[in-house]
CSV table of C-alpha atoms and ligand atoms in Angstrom, one decimal:
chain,number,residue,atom,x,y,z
G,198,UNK,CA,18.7,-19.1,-6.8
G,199,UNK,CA,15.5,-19.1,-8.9
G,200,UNK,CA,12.3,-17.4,-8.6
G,201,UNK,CA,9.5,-20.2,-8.7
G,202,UNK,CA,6.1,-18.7,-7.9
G,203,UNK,CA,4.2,-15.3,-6.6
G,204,UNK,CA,0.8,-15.9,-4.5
G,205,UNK,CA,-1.1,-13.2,-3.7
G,206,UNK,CA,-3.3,-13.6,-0.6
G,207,UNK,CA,-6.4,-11.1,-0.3
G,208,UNK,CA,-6.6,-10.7,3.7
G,209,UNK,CA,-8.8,-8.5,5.8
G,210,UNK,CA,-9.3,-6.0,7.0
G,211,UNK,CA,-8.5,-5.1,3.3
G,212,UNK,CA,-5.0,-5.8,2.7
G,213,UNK,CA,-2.9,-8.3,-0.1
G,214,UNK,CA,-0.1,-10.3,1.0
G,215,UNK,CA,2.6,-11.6,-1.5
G,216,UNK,CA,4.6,-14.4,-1.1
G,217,UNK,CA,7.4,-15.3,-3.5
G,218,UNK,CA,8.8,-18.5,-3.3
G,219,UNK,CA,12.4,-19.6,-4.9
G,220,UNK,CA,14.1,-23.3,-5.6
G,221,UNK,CA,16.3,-23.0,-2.9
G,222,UNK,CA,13.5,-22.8,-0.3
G,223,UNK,CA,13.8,-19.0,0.4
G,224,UNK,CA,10.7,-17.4,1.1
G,225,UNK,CA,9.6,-13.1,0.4
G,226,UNK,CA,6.4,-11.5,1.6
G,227,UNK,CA,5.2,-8.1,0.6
G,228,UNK,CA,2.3,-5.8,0.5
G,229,UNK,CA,1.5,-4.9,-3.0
G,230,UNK,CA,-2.1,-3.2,-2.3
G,231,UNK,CA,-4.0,-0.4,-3.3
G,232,UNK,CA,-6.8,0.2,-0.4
G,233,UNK,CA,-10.0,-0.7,-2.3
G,234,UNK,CA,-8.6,-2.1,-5.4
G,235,UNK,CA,-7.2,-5.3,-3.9
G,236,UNK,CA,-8.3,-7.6,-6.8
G,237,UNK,CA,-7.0,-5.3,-9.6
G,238,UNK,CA,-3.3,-5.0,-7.8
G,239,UNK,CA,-3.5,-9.2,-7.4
G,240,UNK,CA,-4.1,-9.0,-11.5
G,241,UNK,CA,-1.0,-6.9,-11.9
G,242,UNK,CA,1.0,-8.9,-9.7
G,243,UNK,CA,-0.2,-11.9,-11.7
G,244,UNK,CA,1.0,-10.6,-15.3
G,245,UNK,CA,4.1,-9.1,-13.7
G,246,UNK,CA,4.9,-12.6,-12.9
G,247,UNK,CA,5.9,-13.5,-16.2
G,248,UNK,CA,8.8,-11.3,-15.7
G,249,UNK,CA,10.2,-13.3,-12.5
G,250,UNK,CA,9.7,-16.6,-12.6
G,251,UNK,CA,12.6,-18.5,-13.5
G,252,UNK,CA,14.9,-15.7,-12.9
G,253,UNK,CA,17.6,-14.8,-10.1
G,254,UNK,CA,15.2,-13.0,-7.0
G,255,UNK,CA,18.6,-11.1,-6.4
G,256,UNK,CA,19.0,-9.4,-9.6
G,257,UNK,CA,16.5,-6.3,-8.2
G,258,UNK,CA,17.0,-3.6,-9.6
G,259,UNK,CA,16.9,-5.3,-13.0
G,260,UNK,CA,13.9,-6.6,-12.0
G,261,UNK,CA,12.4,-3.1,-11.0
G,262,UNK,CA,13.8,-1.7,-14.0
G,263,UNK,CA,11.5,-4.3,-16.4
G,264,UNK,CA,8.6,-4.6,-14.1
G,265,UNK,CA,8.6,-0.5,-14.4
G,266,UNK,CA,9.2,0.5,-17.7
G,267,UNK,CA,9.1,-3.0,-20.1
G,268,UNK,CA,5.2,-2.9,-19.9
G,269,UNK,CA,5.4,0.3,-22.2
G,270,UNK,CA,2.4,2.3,-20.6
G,271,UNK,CA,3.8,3.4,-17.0
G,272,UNK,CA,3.0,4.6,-13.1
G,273,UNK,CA,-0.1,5.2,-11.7
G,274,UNK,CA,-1.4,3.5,-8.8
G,275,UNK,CA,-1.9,0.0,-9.9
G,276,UNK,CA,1.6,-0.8,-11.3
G,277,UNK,CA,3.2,0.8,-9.2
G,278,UNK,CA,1.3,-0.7,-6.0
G,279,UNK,CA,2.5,-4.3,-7.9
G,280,UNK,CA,6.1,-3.4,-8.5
G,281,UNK,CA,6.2,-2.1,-4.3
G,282,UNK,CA,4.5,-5.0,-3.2
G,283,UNK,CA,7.0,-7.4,-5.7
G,284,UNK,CA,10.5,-4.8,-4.7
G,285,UNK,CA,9.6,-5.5,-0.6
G,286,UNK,CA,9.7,-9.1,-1.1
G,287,UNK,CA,12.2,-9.2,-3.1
G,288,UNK,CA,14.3,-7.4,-0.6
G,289,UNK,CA,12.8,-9.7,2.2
G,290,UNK,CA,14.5,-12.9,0.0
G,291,UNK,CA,17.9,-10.9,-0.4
G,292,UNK,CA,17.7,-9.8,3.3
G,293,UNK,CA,17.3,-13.3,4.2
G,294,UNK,CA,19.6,-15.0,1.5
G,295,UNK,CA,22.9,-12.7,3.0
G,296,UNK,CA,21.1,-13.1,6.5
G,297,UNK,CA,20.9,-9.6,7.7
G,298,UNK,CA,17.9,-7.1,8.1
G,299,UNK,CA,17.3,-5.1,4.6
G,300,UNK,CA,18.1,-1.7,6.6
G,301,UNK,CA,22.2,-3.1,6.7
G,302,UNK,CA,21.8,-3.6,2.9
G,303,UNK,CA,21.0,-0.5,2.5
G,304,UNK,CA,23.9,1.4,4.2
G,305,UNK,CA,23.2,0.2,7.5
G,306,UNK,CA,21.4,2.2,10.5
G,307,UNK,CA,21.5,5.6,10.8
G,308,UNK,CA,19.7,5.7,14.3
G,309,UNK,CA,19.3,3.6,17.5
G,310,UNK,CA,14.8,3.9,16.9
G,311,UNK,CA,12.4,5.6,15.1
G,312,UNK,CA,9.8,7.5,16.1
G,313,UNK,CA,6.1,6.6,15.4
G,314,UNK,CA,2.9,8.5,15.6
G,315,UNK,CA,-0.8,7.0,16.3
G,316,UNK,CA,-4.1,7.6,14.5
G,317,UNK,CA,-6.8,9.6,16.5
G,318,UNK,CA,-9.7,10.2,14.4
G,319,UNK,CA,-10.8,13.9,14.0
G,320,UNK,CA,-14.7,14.1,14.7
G,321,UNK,CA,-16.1,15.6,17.5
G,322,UNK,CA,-13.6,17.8,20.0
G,323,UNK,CA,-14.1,15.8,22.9
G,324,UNK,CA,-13.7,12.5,21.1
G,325,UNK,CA,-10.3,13.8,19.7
G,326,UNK,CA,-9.0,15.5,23.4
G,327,UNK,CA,-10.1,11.8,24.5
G,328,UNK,CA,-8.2,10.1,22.1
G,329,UNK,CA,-5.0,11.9,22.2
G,330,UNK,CA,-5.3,11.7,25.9
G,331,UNK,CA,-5.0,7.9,25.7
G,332,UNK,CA,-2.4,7.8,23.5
G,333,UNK,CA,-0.3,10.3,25.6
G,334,UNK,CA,-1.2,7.8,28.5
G,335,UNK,CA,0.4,5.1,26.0
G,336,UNK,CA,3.7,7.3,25.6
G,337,UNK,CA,3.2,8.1,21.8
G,338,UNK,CA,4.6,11.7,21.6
G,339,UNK,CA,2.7,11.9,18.2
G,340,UNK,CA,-1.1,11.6,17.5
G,341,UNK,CA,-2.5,12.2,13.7
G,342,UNK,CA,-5.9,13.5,13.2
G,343,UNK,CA,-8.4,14.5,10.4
G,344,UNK,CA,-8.6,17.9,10.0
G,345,UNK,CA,-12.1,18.1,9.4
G,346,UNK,CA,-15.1,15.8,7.7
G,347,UNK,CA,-16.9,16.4,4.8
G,348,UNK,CA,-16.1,20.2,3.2
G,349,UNK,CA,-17.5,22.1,0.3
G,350,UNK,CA,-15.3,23.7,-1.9
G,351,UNK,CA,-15.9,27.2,0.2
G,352,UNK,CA,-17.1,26.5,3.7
G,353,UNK,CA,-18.7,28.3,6.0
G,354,UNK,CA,-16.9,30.0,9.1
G,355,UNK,CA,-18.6,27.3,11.3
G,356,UNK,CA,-16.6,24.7,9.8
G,357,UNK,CA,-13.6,26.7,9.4
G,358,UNK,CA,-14.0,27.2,13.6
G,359,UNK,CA,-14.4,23.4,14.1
G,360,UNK,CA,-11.4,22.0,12.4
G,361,UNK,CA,-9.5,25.0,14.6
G,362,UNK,CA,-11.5,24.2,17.7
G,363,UNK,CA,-10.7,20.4,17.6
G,364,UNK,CA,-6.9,20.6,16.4
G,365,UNK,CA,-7.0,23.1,19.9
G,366,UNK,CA,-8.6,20.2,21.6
G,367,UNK,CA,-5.9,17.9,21.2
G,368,UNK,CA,-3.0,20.0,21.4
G,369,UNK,CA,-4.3,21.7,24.9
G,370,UNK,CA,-4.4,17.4,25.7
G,371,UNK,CA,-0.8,17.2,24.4
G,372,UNK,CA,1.2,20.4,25.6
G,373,UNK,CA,4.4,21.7,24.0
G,374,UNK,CA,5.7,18.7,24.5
G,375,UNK,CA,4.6,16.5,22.1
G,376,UNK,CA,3.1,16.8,18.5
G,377,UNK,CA,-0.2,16.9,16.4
G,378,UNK,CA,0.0,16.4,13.1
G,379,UNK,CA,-3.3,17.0,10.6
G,380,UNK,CA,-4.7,15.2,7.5
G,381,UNK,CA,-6.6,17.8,5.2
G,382,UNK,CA,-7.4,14.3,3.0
G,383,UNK,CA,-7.5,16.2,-0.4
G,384,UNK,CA,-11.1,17.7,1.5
G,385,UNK,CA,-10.1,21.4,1.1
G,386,UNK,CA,-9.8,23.3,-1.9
G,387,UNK,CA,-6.7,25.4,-2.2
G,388,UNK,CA,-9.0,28.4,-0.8
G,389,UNK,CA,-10.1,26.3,2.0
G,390,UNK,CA,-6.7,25.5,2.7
G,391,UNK,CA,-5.7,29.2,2.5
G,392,UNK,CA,-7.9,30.1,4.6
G,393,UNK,CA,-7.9,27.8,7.8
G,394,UNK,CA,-4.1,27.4,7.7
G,395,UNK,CA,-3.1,31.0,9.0
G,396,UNK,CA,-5.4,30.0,11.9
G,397,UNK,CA,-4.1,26.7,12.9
G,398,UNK,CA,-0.3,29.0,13.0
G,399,UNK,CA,-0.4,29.5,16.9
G,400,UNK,CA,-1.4,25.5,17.3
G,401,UNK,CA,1.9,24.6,15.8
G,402,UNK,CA,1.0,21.3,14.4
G,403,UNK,CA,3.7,19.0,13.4
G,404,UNK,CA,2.3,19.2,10.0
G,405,UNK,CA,-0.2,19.4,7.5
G,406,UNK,CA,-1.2,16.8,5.1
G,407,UNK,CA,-2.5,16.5,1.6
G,408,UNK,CA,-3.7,20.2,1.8
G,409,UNK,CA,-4.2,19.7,-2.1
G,410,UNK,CA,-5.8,17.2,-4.4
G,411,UNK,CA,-2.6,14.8,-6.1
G,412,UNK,CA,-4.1,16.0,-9.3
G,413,UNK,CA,-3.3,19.9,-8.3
G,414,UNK,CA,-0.1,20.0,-7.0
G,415,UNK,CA,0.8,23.2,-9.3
G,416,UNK,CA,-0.9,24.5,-6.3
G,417,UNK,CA,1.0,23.8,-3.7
G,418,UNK,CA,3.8,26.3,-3.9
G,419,UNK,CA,0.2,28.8,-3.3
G,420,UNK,CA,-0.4,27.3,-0.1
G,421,UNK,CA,3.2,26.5,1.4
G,422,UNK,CA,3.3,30.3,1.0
G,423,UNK,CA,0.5,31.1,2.6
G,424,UNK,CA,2.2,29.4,5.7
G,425,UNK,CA,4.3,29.1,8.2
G,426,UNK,CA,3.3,25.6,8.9
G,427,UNK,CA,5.3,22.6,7.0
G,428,UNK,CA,3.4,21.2,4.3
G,429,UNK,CA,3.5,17.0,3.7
G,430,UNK,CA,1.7,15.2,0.8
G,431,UNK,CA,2.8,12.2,-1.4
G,432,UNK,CA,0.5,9.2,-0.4
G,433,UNK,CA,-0.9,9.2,-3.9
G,434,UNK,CA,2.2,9.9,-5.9
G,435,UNK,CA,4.1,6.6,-7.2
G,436,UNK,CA,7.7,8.0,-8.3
G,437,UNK,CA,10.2,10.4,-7.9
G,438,UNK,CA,8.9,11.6,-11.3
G,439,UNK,CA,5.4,12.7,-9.5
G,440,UNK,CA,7.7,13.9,-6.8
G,441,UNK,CA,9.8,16.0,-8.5
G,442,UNK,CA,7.8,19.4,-9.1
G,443,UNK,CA,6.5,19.2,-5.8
G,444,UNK,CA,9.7,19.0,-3.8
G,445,UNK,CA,10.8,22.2,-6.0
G,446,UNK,CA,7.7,23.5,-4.7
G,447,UNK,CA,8.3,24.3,-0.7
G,448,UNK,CA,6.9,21.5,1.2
G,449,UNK,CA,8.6,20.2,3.9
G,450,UNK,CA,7.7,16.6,4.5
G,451,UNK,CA,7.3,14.2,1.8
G,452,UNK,CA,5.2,11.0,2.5
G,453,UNK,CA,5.5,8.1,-0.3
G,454,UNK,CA,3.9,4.7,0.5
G,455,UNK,CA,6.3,1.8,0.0
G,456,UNK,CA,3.0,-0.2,-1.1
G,457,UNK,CA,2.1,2.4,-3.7
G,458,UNK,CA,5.8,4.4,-4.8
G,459,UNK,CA,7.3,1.5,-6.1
G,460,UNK,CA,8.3,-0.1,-2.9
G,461,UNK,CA,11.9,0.0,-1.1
G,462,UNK,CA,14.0,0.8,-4.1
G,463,UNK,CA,12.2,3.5,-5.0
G,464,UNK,CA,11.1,5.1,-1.9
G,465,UNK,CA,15.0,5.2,-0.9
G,466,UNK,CA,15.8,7.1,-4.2
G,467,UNK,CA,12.7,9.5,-3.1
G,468,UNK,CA,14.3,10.3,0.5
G,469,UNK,CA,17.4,10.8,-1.2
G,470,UNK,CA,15.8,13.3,-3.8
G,471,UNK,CA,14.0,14.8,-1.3
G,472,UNK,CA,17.2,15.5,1.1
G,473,UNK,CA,18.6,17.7,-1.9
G,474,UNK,CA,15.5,20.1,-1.7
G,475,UNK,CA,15.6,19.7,2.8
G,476,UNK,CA,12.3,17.9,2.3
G,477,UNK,CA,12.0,15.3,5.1
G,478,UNK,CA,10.2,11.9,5.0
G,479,UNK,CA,6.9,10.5,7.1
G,480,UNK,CA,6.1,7.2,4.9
G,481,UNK,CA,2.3,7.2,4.7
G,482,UNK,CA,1.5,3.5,5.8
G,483,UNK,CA,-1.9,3.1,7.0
G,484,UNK,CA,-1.7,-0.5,6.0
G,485,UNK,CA,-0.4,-4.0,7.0
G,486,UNK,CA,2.4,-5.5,8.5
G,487,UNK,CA,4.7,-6.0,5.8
G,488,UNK,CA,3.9,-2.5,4.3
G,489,UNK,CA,5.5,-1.2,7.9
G,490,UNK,CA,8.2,-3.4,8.2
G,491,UNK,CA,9.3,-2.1,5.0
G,492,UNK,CA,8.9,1.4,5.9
G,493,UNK,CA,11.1,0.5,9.4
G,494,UNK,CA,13.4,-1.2,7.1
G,495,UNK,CA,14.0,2.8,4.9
G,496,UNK,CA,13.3,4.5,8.2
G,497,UNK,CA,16.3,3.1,9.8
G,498,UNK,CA,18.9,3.3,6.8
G,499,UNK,CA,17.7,7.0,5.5
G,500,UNK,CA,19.1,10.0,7.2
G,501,UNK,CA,16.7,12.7,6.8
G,502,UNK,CA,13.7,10.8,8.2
G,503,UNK,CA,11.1,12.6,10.4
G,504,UNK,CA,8.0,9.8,11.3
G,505,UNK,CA,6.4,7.2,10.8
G,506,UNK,CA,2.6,6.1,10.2
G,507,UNK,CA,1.6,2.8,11.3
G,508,UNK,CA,-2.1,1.8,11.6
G,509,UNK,CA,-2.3,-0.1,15.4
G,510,UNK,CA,-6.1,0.2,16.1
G,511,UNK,CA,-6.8,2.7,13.3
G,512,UNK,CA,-10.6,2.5,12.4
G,513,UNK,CA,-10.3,0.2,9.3
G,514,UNK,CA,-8.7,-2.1,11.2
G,515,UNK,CA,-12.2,-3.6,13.0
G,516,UNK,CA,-11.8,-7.8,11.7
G,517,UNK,CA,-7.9,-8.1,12.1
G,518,UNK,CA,-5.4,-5.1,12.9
G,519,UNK,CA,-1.6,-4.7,12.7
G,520,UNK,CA,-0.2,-7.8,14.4
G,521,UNK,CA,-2.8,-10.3,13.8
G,522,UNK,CA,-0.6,-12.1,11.0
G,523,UNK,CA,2.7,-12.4,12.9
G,524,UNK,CA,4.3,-15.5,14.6
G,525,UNK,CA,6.2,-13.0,16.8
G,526,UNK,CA,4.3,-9.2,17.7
G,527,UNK,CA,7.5,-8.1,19.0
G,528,UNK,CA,9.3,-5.6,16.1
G,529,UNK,CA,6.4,-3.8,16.4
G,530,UNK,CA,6.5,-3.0,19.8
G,531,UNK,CA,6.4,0.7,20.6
G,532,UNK,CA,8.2,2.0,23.4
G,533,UNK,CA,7.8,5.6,24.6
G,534,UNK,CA,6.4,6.2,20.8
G,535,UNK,CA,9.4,4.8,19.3
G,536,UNK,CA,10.2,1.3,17.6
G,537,UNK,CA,13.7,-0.4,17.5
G,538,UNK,CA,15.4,-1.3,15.2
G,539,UNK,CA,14.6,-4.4,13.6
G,540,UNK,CA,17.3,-7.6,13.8
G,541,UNK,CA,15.7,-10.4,12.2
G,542,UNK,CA,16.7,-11.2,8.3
G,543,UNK,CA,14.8,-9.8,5.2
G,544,UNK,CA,12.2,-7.3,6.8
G,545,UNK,CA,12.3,-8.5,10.1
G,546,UNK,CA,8.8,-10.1,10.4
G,547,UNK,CA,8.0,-13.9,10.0
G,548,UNK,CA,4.3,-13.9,8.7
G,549,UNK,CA,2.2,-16.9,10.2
G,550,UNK,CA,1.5,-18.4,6.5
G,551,UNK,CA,-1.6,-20.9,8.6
G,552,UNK,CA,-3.0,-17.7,9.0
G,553,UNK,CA,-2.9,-15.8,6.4
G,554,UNK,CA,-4.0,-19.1,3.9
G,555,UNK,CA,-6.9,-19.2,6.3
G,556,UNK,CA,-7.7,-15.6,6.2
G,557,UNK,CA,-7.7,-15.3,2.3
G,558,UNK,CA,-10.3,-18.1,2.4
G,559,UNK,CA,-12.7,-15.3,3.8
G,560,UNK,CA,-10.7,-12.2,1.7
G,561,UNK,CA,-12.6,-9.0,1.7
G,562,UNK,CA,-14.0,-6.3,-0.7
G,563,UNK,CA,-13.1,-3.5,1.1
G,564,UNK,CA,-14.0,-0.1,-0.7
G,565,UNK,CA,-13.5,3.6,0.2
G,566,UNK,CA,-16.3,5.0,1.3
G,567,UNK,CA,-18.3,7.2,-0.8
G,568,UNK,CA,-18.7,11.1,0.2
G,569,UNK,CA,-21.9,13.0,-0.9
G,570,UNK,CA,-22.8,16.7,0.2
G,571,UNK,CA,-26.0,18.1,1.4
G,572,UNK,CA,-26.8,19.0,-1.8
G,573,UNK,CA,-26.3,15.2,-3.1
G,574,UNK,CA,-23.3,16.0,-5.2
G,575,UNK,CA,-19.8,13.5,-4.4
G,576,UNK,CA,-17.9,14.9,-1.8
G,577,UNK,CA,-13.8,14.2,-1.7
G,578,UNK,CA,-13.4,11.3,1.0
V,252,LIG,MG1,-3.2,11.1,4.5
């Protein structure tokens, strides 16, 4: 078998679809997308191909190998967004080629479902003890939430009392139960973090995320000891090179994104790092279909797993949202906050191509949105 041609398909609500084809009529999607820098991924996906076409779709590892290191210069978010988005649909073709779902290539399941948590926003406290109430109604035993908006590097008490007042919102909603989890977004400073941390203690959440910048992690052995709450980060880290100092560093949960850490291949070798320092793994995967169907696909096969993110009615989702691109909705059906396991070939999800052609027609230009404090200055989004 033969690799013949990679198509990248710029879809909203800001997503990039890839679809390898091959000679023998085989077809791989993937997700190969950093959120706002759609175009520039579909550029490195479009020199990468250089490297594949012609050449045997199975040989992966080789292929990751090259795609990772041939180039010279290495990492970072573009390339390694490329190579993820590449690796998952090159693991969709073998999937489909020995006809079994990836997660039986890679060891075969380790549990019966996996456990999923839903987005809740993280504004005002009603609006969050609203939206975890719905969710609860749904029977997710998981919400996520924003720990806070806009922060300056040292805040005042007021806004150190609101991100405690509405993480108490949600879990008084939730019970004992059930879990909260918090995104600090890179918005605190390590003080910040220091500070509000001890305070959320008797809230227990699940977690909390990103309580650093990427670009500070020597600081995050000062705040997992500041705490007794588990720390999780790694949404913008693309390797288990960037992951190595900060699972020596105390946190508990690690949280690659196979569309950004060098997809499937690599995000396995991650969990597997991180289970030698009793780090546990949440993907981050506030993105498309493929992008979770690969997660599942590591999910089921990896033994120290905790969570997973998925982004069903999550906020950027407002043109199209999780299951707009699929012939069949039905893998990602969540039952009781927990999805099963995944039977059909490759990643388990057959992408209505009509659709998706159709949709890149319109594309979008999706952007992060752009922070600025009361004083004017850029605020960390
Ligand atoms: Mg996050």
């Amino acid at each position: 078998m033969r690799i013949t041609g990679l198509e990248t398909f710029p879809v909203p609500p800001r997503w990039l679809f890839l679809r390898i084809s091959t000679d023998e009529g085989l077809v791989g999607w993937g997700e190969p997308v950093v959120e706002g820098r759609a175009h520039t991924v579909a550029a490195a996906v479009d020199e990468l191909s250089e490297l594949l076409v012609g050449r045997d779709p199975l040989a992966i590892e080789d292929h990751w190998q090259v795609m990772t290191k041939g180039g010279f210069y290495r990492g970072g978010p573009v390339l390694s967004s490329a190579v993820a988005g590449i690796d998952q649909a090159l693991w969709d073709i073998a999937g489909k080629s020995y006809g079994v779902p990836v997660h039986r290539l890679l060891g075969g399941p380790v549990r019966e479902r996996v456990r999923v948590y839903q987005w809740i926003g993280g504004d005002e406290p009603s609006d969050v003890a609203e939206a975890a109430a719905e969710q609860v109604e749904a029977g997710f035993t998981a919400v996520k939430m924003n720990g806070s908006g806009r922060l300056r590097h040292i805040d005042t008490p007021a806004e150190l009392d609101a991100v405690v007042s509405r993480v108490a919102a949600v879990r008084e909603v939730l019970g004992d139960a059930r879990d909260v989890a918090v995104d600090f977004h890179g918005r605190f400073s390590t003080a910040m973090s220091r500070r509000v941390l001890p305070r959320l203690e008797p809230l227990s959440p699940l977690f909390v995320e990103e309580p650093v910048l990427p670009e500070n992690t020597a600081k995050v052995r000062e705040v997992v000891t500041s705490t007794s709450i588990p720390i999780a980060l790694g949404e913008r880290l693309f390797s288990r090179w960037d992951f190595r100092d900060v699972l020596t560093s105390g946190i508990a949960v690690a949280q690659p994104d196979l569309s950004h850490a060098g997809g499937i291949s690599e995000v396995r070798r991650i969990a597997a790092m991180a289970e030698a320092h009793d780090v546990t793994l949440a993907p981050h995967c506030p993105l498309g279909p493929l992008a979770l169907a690969a997660s599942l696909q590591v999910a089921f096969a990896t033994p120290n797993f905790l969570i997973q993110e998925q982004s069903r009615g999550i906020h950027y989702n407002v043109d199209s949202d999780l299951l707009d691109y699929l012939v069949d909705p039905s893998p990602f059906r969540f039952d009781e906050g927990h999805v099963a396991a995944p039977q059909a070939p490759g990643l388990g999800v057959e992408i209505d191509e009509a659709k998706v052609r159709e949709a890149a027609e319109r594309g979008h230009r999706w952007r992060s949105p752009v922070w600025r404090d009361s004083d004017g200055a850029f605020a960390e989004w």
